[in-house]
């Protein structure tokens, strides 16, 4: 699975992207966020307030119940501020 | 048409090209977003726009398609810049051409409202207190919601 | 600022000048009206715009002042041409600059709607059946009425 | 009084403007329109359907009861079609 981080999530996690093997017991976005939070203090800090974390799977906005699979491109970022 | 680019754009040339040669077009509406510096305690010396290459183009194309589904447009254009910009610099251009004034105006308004909440861009500002990420505004979400429910 | 003129105008130059140097401006909205030719039975080879010199400037200044009363604009501009124009030619430019996107968009929409019903211009069209005066549209009056009642 | 005609009112009346002495018994717009209609067939024809005649006195839109005085600039025209 390819993970992408943007804006302050990128800054806090300390990298823009990484390739990860998805654990067998992670099936959806909520599970992925939970698992990521346990990967170390930077992840825990970045994902402390999930109300300001948006998720896109394969470049579409998704909710927390959306399934995730190995091979997906999953992006984590704060609410957008373009325009 | 959509374009995501680092470079500046020429509004006059873009608007001229939008309706060029199509004599059914009666109105061209446009909105240009600029880097703003309100001065004082909120002084902004520059901002940097980051985006999600790939998803940005996908979302802008979806937003544009939705505007064309809702209104009879002869042409539409979204240009969004990224990278480091200074106060007064152009960030975004939205333009719509239609036989009908109301369609051009409404579609232009719709496009910029949707773009604000749906296009994956993030701004960080350089201020006297250091760099800070711009927070999303509840008003932008409210403005976007007005267009919900199928036009 | 208002201008009533026979000559064409340069949209890019006008919009650049509108907000030049004012870094509080976050958005510039504009509308350009063009001479339209829908072809077929409604073929228009040209139109001539007549106006009421003196009253035109007075009304446009009143409309602009009203927009500035209703919305926090940093700048506004109305340019309206008169004389003989051909399909694709620019007739009118309305532009508004504001710190706030919604103010710029709403004021621009307001200005073109009011201008349609309140500025003393009359169009006559050259068609295959000869010259004919364009009739006022009920939709324009309805669009104008939306803004009644004090913003 | 200075009278101005625009668009098809100008075309039908056959001139763009004229200076007229206001009759003593004409006090408002309605009276002026009535008096003008009696000045000849061109006026009668141009002012046949008053529902499509707009009037400005001294460059402001006015209603039919608006007073008119010698020295006023009075303009007659159809509904506007600019923009």
Coordinates of N, CA, C and O in Angstrom, one line a residue, chain B:
Chain B
X1 N -11.9 23.3 -19.4 CA -10.5 22.9 -19.4 C -9.9 23.2 -18.0 O -10.3 24.2 -17.4
X2 N -9.0 22.3 -17.6 CA -8.4 22.6 -16.3 C -6.9 22.6 -16.4 O -6.3 21.9 -17.3
X3 N -6.2 23.4 -15.6 CA -4.8 23.5 -15.6 C -4.3 23.7 -14.2 O -4.8 24.5 -13.5
X4 N -3.3 22.9 -13.8 CA -2.6 23.0 -12.5 C -1.2 23.3 -12.8 O -0.5 22.6 -13.5
X5 N -0.7 24.5 -12.4 CA 0.6 24.9 -12.8 C 1.2 25.8 -11.8 O 0.6 26.5 -11.0
X6 N 2.6 25.9 -11.9 CA 3.4 26.8 -11.0 C 3.3 28.2 -11.6 O 3.3 29.2 -10.9
X7 N 3.3 28.3 -12.9 CA 3.4 29.6 -13.6 C 2.2 30.5 -13.4 O 1.1 30.0 -13.3
X8 N 2.4 31.8 -13.6 CA 1.3 32.8 -13.6 C 0.5 32.6 -14.9 O 0.9 31.9 -15.8
X9 N -0.7 33.2 -15.0 CA -1.5 33.2 -16.2 C -1.9 34.6 -16.6 O -1.8 35.5 -15.7
X10 N -2.3 34.8 -17.8 CA -2.7 36.1 -18.4 C -4.2 36.1 -18.5 O -4.7 35.5 -19.4
X11 N -4.8 36.8 -17.6 CA -6.3 36.7 -17.5 C -6.9 37.2 -18.9 O -7.9 36.5 -19.4
X12 N -6.5 38.3 -19.4 CA -7.1 38.8 -20.7 C -7.0 37.7 -21.8 O -7.9 37.5 -22.5
X13 N -5.8 37.1 -21.9 CA -5.6 36.1 -22.9 C -6.5 34.9 -22.7 O -7.1 34.4 -23.6
X14 N -6.6 34.5 -21.4 CA -7.4 33.3 -21.1 C -8.8 33.6 -21.4 O -9.5 32.7 -22.0
X15 N -9.3 34.7 -21.0 CA -10.8 35.0 -21.2 C -11.1 35.2 -22.7 O -12.1 34.8 -23.2
X16 N -10.1 35.8 -23.4 CA -10.3 36.0 -24.9 C -10.4 34.7 -25.6 O -11.3 34.4 -26.4
X17 N -9.5 33.8 -25.2 CA -9.5 32.4 -25.8 C -10.7 31.6 -25.5 O -11.2 30.8 -26.3
X18 N -11.2 31.8 -24.3 CA -12.4 31.0 -23.8 C -13.5 31.0 -24.8 O -14.2 30.0 -25.0
X19 N -13.9 32.2 -25.3 CA -15.1 32.3 -26.1 C -14.8 32.6 -27.5 O -15.7 32.8 -28.3
X20 N -13.5 32.5 -27.9 CA -13.0 33.0 -29.2 C -13.8 32.3 -30.3 O -13.8 31.0 -30.4
X21 N -14.4 33.0 -31.2 CA -15.0 32.5 -32.4 C -16.4 31.9 -32.2 O -17.1 31.5 -33.1
X22 N -16.8 31.7 -30.9 CA -18.1 31.2 -30.6 C -19.1 32.3 -30.4 O -19.2 32.9 -29.4
X23 N -19.9 32.6 -31.5 CA -20.7 33.8 -31.4 C -22.0 33.6 -30.7 O -22.9 34.5 -30.6
X24 N -22.2 32.4 -30.2 CA -23.4 32.1 -29.4 C -23.2 32.6 -27.9 O -24.1 32.7 -27.2
X25 N -21.9 32.9 -27.6 CA -21.6 33.3 -26.2 C -22.0 34.7 -26.0 O -21.5 35.6 -26.7
X26 N -22.8 34.9 -25.0 CA -23.3 36.3 -24.7 C -22.6 36.8 -23.4 O -22.7 38.0 -23.2
X27 N -22.0 35.9 -22.6 CA -21.4 36.4 -21.3 C -20.3 35.5 -20.9 O -20.4 34.3 -21.0
X28 N -19.3 36.2 -20.3 CA -18.2 35.4 -19.8 C -18.0 35.9 -18.3 O -17.8 37.1 -18.1
X29 N -18.2 35.0 -17.4 CA -18.0 35.4 -16.0 C -16.7 34.8 -15.5 O -16.2 33.8 -16.0
X30 N -16.0 35.5 -14.6 CA -14.8 35.0 -14.1 C -14.5 35.4 -12.7 O -15.1 36.4 -12.2
X31 N -13.7 34.7 -12.0 CA -13.3 35.0 -10.6 C -11.8 34.7 -10.6 O -11.3 33.7 -11.0
X32 N -11.0 35.7 -10.0 CA -9.6 35.5 -9.8 C -9.3 35.6 -8.3 O -9.7 36.6 -7.7
X33 N -8.7 34.6 -7.8 CA -8.3 34.6 -6.4 C -6.9 35.1 -6.3 O -6.0 34.7 -7.0
X34 N -6.6 36.0 -5.3 CA -5.3 36.6 -5.2 C -4.8 36.3 -3.8 O -5.5 36.2 -2.8
X35 N -3.4 36.3 -3.6 CA -2.8 36.2 -2.3 C -3.1 37.5 -1.6 O -2.8 38.6 -2.1
X36 N -3.6 37.4 -0.4 CA -4.1 38.6 0.4 C -3.2 38.8 1.6 O -2.7 37.8 2.2
X37 N -2.9 40.0 1.9 CA -2.2 40.4 3.1 C -2.9 41.5 3.8 O -3.0 42.6 3.4
X38 N -3.6 41.1 4.9 CA -4.4 42.1 5.6 C -3.5 43.0 6.5 O -4.1 43.9 7.1
X39 N -2.2 42.7 6.6 CA -1.3 43.6 7.3 C -1.5 43.4 8.8 O -2.2 42.5 9.3
X40 N -1.0 44.3 9.6 CA -1.1 44.3 11.1 C -0.7 43.0 11.7 O 0.4 42.4 11.2
X41 N -1.4 42.5 12.6 CA -1.1 41.2 13.3 C -1.2 40.0 12.4 O -0.6 39.0 12.6
X42 N -1.9 40.2 11.3 CA -2.1 39.1 10.3 C -1.2 39.2 9.1 O -1.5 38.7 8.0
X43 N -0.1 39.9 9.2 CA 0.8 40.2 8.1 C 1.2 38.8 7.5 O 1.7 37.9 8.2
X44 N 1.1 38.8 6.1 CA 1.5 37.6 5.4 C 2.5 38.0 4.3 O 2.2 38.8 3.5
X45 N 3.7 37.5 4.4 CA 4.7 38.0 3.5 C 4.7 37.1 2.2 O 5.2 37.5 1.2
X46 N 4.2 35.8 2.4 CA 4.2 34.9 1.3 C 3.3 33.7 1.7 O 3.1 33.5 2.9
X47 N 2.9 33.0 0.7 CA 2.3 31.7 1.1 C 2.7 30.6 0.0 O 3.1 30.9 -1.1
X48 N 2.7 29.4 0.5 CA 3.1 28.3 -0.3 C 1.9 27.3 -0.5 O 1.3 27.0 0.5
X49 N 1.6 27.0 -1.7 CA 0.4 26.2 -2.0 C 1.0 24.8 -2.4 O 1.7 24.6 -3.3
X50 N 0.5 23.8 -1.6 CA 0.9 22.4 -1.8 C -0.3 21.7 -2.4 O -1.5 22.1 -2.1
X51 N -0.2 20.7 -3.2 CA -1.4 20.0 -3.7 C -1.1 18.6 -3.9 O 0.1 18.1 -3.6
X52 N -2.0 17.8 -4.3 CA -2.0 16.4 -4.4 C -2.0 16.1 -5.9 O -3.1 15.9 -6.5
X53 N -0.8 16.0 -6.6 CA -0.8 15.8 -8.0 C -1.6 14.5 -8.4 O -1.4 13.5 -7.7
X54 N -2.4 14.6 -9.4 CA -3.2 13.4 -9.7 C -4.6 13.6 -9.2 O -5.6 13.8 -10.0
X55 N -4.8 13.6 -7.9 CA -6.1 13.9 -7.3 C -6.6 15.3 -7.6 O -7.8 15.5 -7.9
X56 N -5.7 16.2 -7.6 CA -6.1 17.6 -8.0 C -6.8 17.7 -9.3 O -7.9 18.2 -9.5
X57 N -6.1 17.2 -10.3 CA -6.6 17.2 -11.7 C -7.9 16.4 -11.8 O -8.9 16.8 -12.4
X58 N -8.0 15.3 -11.0 CA -9.2 14.5 -11.1 C -10.4 15.3 -10.5 O -11.5 15.3 -11.0
X59 N -10.2 15.9 -9.3 CA -11.2 16.7 -8.6 C -11.7 17.9 -9.5 O -12.8 18.2 -9.6
X60 N -10.7 18.6 -10.0 CA -11.1 19.8 -10.8 C -11.9 19.4 -12.0 O -12.8 20.0 -12.4
X61 N -11.5 18.3 -12.6 CA -12.2 17.8 -13.8 C -13.6 17.4 -13.4 O -14.6 17.6 -14.1
X62 N -13.8 16.8 -12.2 CA -15.1 16.4 -11.8 C -16.0 17.6 -11.5 O -17.2 17.7 -11.8
X63 N -15.4 18.6 -10.8 CA -16.1 19.9 -10.5 C -16.5 20.6 -11.8 O -17.7 21.0 -11.9
X64 N -15.6 20.6 -12.8 CA -16.0 21.2 -14.0 C -17.1 20.5 -14.8 O -18.0 21.1 -15.3
X65 N -17.0 19.2 -14.7 CA -18.0 18.4 -15.4 C -19.4 18.6 -14.7 O -20.4 18.7 -15.4
X66 N -19.4 18.7 -13.4 CA -20.7 19.0 -12.7 C -21.2 20.3 -13.1 O -22.5 20.4 -13.3
X67 N -20.4 21.4 -13.2 CA -20.9 22.7 -13.6 C -21.5 22.6 -15.0 O -22.6 23.2 -15.3
X68 N -20.9 21.8 -15.9 CA -21.4 21.7 -17.3 C -22.6 20.9 -17.3 O -23.4 21.0 -18.3
X69 N -22.8 20.0 -16.3 CA -24.1 19.3 -16.2 C -25.2 20.2 -15.8 O -26.4 20.0 -16.2
X70 N -24.9 21.1 -14.9 CA -26.0 21.9 -14.3 C -26.4 23.1 -15.1 O -27.5 23.6 -15.1
X71 N -25.4 23.7 -15.9 CA -25.7 24.9 -16.7 C -25.2 24.7 -18.1 O -24.3 24.0 -18.4
X72 N -25.9 25.4 -19.0 CA -25.6 25.3 -20.5 C -24.4 26.2 -20.8 O -24.5 27.4 -21.2
X73 N -23.2 25.7 -20.6 CA -22.0 26.4 -20.8 C -21.4 26.1 -22.2 O -21.4 25.0 -22.6
X74 N -20.9 27.2 -22.8 CA -20.2 27.0 -24.1 C -18.7 26.6 -23.8 O -18.1 25.9 -24.6
X75 N -18.2 27.1 -22.7 CA -16.8 26.8 -22.3 C -16.6 27.1 -20.8 O -17.3 27.9 -20.3
X76 N -15.6 26.4 -20.3 CA -15.3 26.7 -18.9 C -13.8 26.5 -18.7 O -13.2 25.7 -19.5
X77 N -13.2 27.1 -17.7 CA -11.8 27.0 -17.5 C -11.5 27.2 -16.0 O -12.0 28.0 -15.3
X78 N -10.6 26.3 -15.5 CA -10.1 26.4 -14.1 C -8.6 26.4 -14.2 O -8.1 25.4 -14.7
X79 N -7.9 27.4 -13.7 CA -6.5 27.4 -13.6 C -6.1 27.5 -12.1 O -6.6 28.5 -11.5
X80 N -5.4 26.6 -11.6 CA -5.0 26.7 -10.2 C -3.5 26.6 -10.1 O -2.9 25.7 -10.6
X81 N -2.9 27.6 -9.4 CA -1.4 27.6 -9.3 C -1.0 26.9 -8.0 O -1.8 26.7 -7.0
X82 N 0.3 26.4 -7.9 CA 0.8 25.9 -6.7 C 2.2 26.5 -6.6 O 2.7 27.2 -7.5
X83 N 2.9 26.3 -5.4 CA 4.2 26.8 -5.2 C 4.2 28.0 -4.3 O 3.1 28.3 -3.6
X84 N 5.2 28.8 -4.3 CA 5.3 30.0 -3.4 C 4.8 31.2 -4.1 O 5.2 31.5 -5.2
X85 N 3.9 31.9 -3.4 CA 3.3 33.1 -4.0 C 3.3 34.3 -3.0 O 3.3 34.0 -1.8
X86 N 3.4 35.5 -3.5 CA 3.4 36.6 -2.7 C 2.2 37.5 -2.8 O 1.4 37.3 -3.7
X87 N 1.9 38.3 -1.8 CA 0.7 39.1 -1.8 C 0.5 39.8 -3.1 O 1.4 40.4 -3.7
X88 N -0.7 39.8 -3.6 CA -1.1 40.3 -4.9 C -0.9 39.3 -6.1 O -1.5 39.6 -7.2
X89 N -0.2 38.2 -5.8 CA -0.1 37.2 -6.9 C -1.4 36.5 -7.1 O -2.2 36.3 -6.2
X90 N -1.6 36.1 -8.4 CA -2.8 35.3 -8.7 C -2.7 33.9 -8.3 O -1.6 33.3 -8.5
X91 N -3.7 33.3 -7.7 CA -3.7 31.9 -7.3 C -4.6 31.1 -8.2 O -4.2 30.0 -8.6
X92 N -5.8 31.6 -8.5 CA -6.7 30.8 -9.2 C -7.6 31.6 -10.2 O -7.8 32.8 -9.9
X93 N -7.9 31.0 -11.3 CA -8.8 31.7 -12.2 C -9.9 30.7 -12.5 O -9.7 29.5 -12.9
X94 N -11.2 31.1 -12.4 CA -12.3 30.3 -12.8 C -13.1 31.2 -13.8 O -13.3 32.3 -13.6
X95 N -13.4 30.6 -15.0 CA -14.1 31.4 -16.0 C -15.1 30.5 -16.7 O -14.9 29.3 -16.9
X96 N -16.3 31.1 -17.0 CA -17.3 30.3 -17.7 C -17.9 31.2 -18.8 O -18.1 32.4 -18.6
X97 N -18.2 30.6 -19.9 CA -18.9 31.3 -21.0 C -20.2 30.6 -21.3 O -20.2 29.4 -21.4
X98 N -21.2 31.4 -21.6 CA -22.5 30.8 -21.9 C -23.3 31.8 -22.8 O -23.0 33.0 -22.8
X99 N -24.3 31.2 -23.5 CA -25.2 32.1 -24.2 C -25.9 33.0 -23.2 O -26.3 34.1 -23.5
X100 N -26.1 32.5 -22.0 CA -26.9 33.2 -21.0 C -26.2 33.8 -19.8 O -25.4 33.0 -19.2
X101 N -26.4 35.0 -19.5 CA -25.7 35.7 -18.4 C -25.8 34.9 -17.1 O -24.8 34.7 -16.4
X102 N -27.0 34.6 -16.8 CA -27.3 33.9 -15.5 C -26.5 32.6 -15.3 O -26.0 32.3 -14.3
X103 N -26.5 31.9 -16.4 CA -25.8 30.6 -16.4 C -24.3 30.8 -16.2 O -23.6 30.1 -15.4
X104 N -23.7 31.7 -16.9 CA -22.3 32.0 -16.7 C -22.0 32.4 -15.3 O -21.0 31.9 -14.7
X105 N -22.8 33.3 -14.7 CA -22.5 33.9 -13.4 C -22.7 32.8 -12.3 O -21.9 32.6 -11.4
X106 N -23.8 32.0 -12.4 CA -24.0 31.0 -11.4 C -23.0 29.9 -11.5 O -22.5 29.4 -10.5
X107 N -22.6 29.5 -12.7 CA -21.6 28.4 -12.8 C -20.2 28.8 -12.3 O -19.5 28.1 -11.6
X108 N -19.9 30.1 -12.5 CA -18.6 30.6 -12.0 C -18.6 30.6 -10.5 O -17.6 30.1 -9.9
X109 N -19.7 31.0 -9.9 CA -19.8 31.1 -8.4 C -19.8 29.6 -7.9 O -19.0 29.4 -6.9
X110 N -20.5 28.8 -8.5 CA -20.5 27.3 -8.1 C -19.1 26.8 -8.2 O -18.6 26.1 -7.2
X111 N -18.4 27.0 -9.2 CA -17.0 26.4 -9.4 C -16.1 26.9 -8.3 O -15.3 26.0 -7.8
X112 N -16.1 28.2 -8.0 CA -15.1 28.6 -7.0 C -15.5 28.1 -5.6 O -14.6 27.7 -4.8
X113 N -16.8 28.0 -5.4 CA -17.2 27.5 -4.1 C -16.8 26.1 -3.9 O -16.4 25.6 -2.8
X114 N -17.1 25.2 -4.9 CA -16.7 23.8 -4.8 C -15.2 23.6 -4.7 O -14.8 22.7 -4.0
X115 N -14.5 24.4 -5.5 CA -13.1 24.2 -5.6 C -12.5 24.5 -4.2 O -11.5 23.8 -3.8
X116 N -13.1 25.5 -3.5 CA -12.5 25.8 -2.1 C -12.6 24.6 -1.2 O -11.8 24.5 -0.3
X117 N -13.6 23.8 -1.3 CA -13.9 22.7 -0.4 C -13.5 21.3 -0.9 O -13.3 20.4 -0.1
X118 N -13.3 21.2 -2.2 CA -13.1 19.9 -2.8 C -11.8 19.6 -3.5 O -11.4 18.5 -3.8
X119 N -11.1 20.7 -3.8 CA -9.8 20.5 -4.5 C -8.7 20.4 -3.5 O -8.6 21.2 -2.6
X120 N -7.8 19.4 -3.6 CA -6.8 19.1 -2.6 C -5.6 20.0 -2.7 O -4.6 19.6 -3.2
X121 N -5.8 21.2 -2.2 CA -4.7 22.2 -2.0 C -4.6 22.6 -0.6 O -5.7 22.6 0.1
X122 N -3.4 22.9 -0.1 CA -3.2 23.4 1.2 C -2.3 24.6 1.2 O -1.2 24.6 0.5
X123 N -2.6 25.6 2.0 CA -1.8 26.8 2.0 C -1.1 26.9 3.3 O -1.7 26.7 4.4
X124 N 0.2 27.2 3.3 CA 0.9 27.7 4.5 C 1.4 29.1 4.3 O 1.8 29.5 3.2
X125 N 1.3 29.9 5.3 CA 1.6 31.3 5.2 C 2.9 31.6 6.0 O 3.1 31.1 7.1
X126 N 3.7 32.5 5.4 CA 4.8 33.1 6.1 C 4.4 34.3 6.8 O 4.0 35.3 6.2
X127 N 4.5 34.3 8.2 CA 4.1 35.5 9.0 C 5.2 35.9 9.9 O 6.2 35.1 10.0
X128 N 5.1 37.0 10.6 CA 6.2 37.4 11.5 C 6.4 36.4 12.6 O 7.4 36.3 13.2
X129 N 5.3 35.6 12.9 CA 5.4 34.6 14.0 C 5.9 33.2 13.4 O 5.9 32.2 14.1
X130 N 6.3 33.2 12.2 CA 6.8 32.0 11.5 C 5.7 31.4 10.6 O 4.8 32.1 10.2
X131 N 6.0 30.2 10.1 CA 5.1 29.6 9.1 C 3.9 29.0 9.8 O 4.0 28.4 10.9
X132 N 2.7 29.1 9.2 CA 1.5 28.5 9.8 C 0.6 28.0 8.7 O 0.5 28.6 7.6
X133 N 0.0 26.8 8.9 CA -0.9 26.3 8.0 C -2.3 27.0 8.1 O -2.8 27.2 9.2
X134 N -2.8 27.4 6.9 CA -4.1 28.0 6.9 C -5.2 27.0 7.3 O -5.1 25.9 6.8
X135 N -6.1 27.4 8.2 CA -7.2 26.5 8.5 C -8.4 26.7 7.6 O -8.7 27.7 7.1
X136 N -9.1 25.6 7.4 CA -10.3 25.6 6.6 C -11.3 26.5 7.3 O -11.4 26.5 8.5
X137 N -12.1 27.2 6.5 CA -13.1 28.1 7.0 C -14.5 27.4 6.9 O -14.9 26.9 5.9
X138 N -15.3 27.6 8.0 CA -16.7 27.0 8.0 C -17.5 27.7 7.0 O -18.4 27.1 6.4
X139 N -17.2 29.0 6.7 CA -18.0 29.7 5.7 C -17.9 29.0 4.3 O -18.8 29.1 3.5
X140 N -16.7 28.5 4.0 CA -16.4 27.9 2.7 C -17.3 26.6 2.6 O -17.9 26.3 1.5
X141 N -17.4 25.9 3.7 CA -18.2 24.7 3.7 C -19.7 25.0 3.5 O -20.4 24.4 2.7
X142 N -20.1 26.1 4.2 CA -21.5 26.6 4.1 C -21.8 27.0 2.7 O -22.9 26.7 2.1
X143 N -20.8 27.8 2.1 CA -21.0 28.3 0.7 C -21.2 27.1 -0.3 O -22.0 27.1 -1.2
X144 N -20.4 26.1 0.0 CA -20.5 24.9 -0.9 C -21.8 24.2 -0.8 O -22.4 23.7 -1.7
X145 N -22.3 24.1 0.5 CA -23.5 23.4 0.8 C -24.7 24.0 0.0 O -25.7 23.3 -0.3
X146 N -24.7 25.3 -0.2 CA -25.8 26.0 -0.9 C -26.1 25.3 -2.3 O -27.2 25.4 -2.8
X147 N -25.0 24.7 -2.9 CA -25.2 24.2 -4.2 C -25.6 22.7 -4.2 O -25.7 22.1 -5.2
X148 N -25.7 22.2 -3.0 CA -26.1 20.7 -2.9 C -27.5 20.6 -3.3 O -28.3 21.5 -3.3
X149 N -27.9 19.4 -3.6 CA -29.2 19.1 -4.0 C -29.6 19.2 -5.4 O -30.7 19.4 -5.8
X150 N -28.6 19.2 -6.3 CA -28.9 19.0 -7.7 C -29.2 20.2 -8.5 O -29.9 20.1 -9.5
X151 N -28.7 21.4 -8.0 CA -28.8 22.6 -8.9 C -30.2 23.0 -9.2 O -30.4 23.8 -10.1

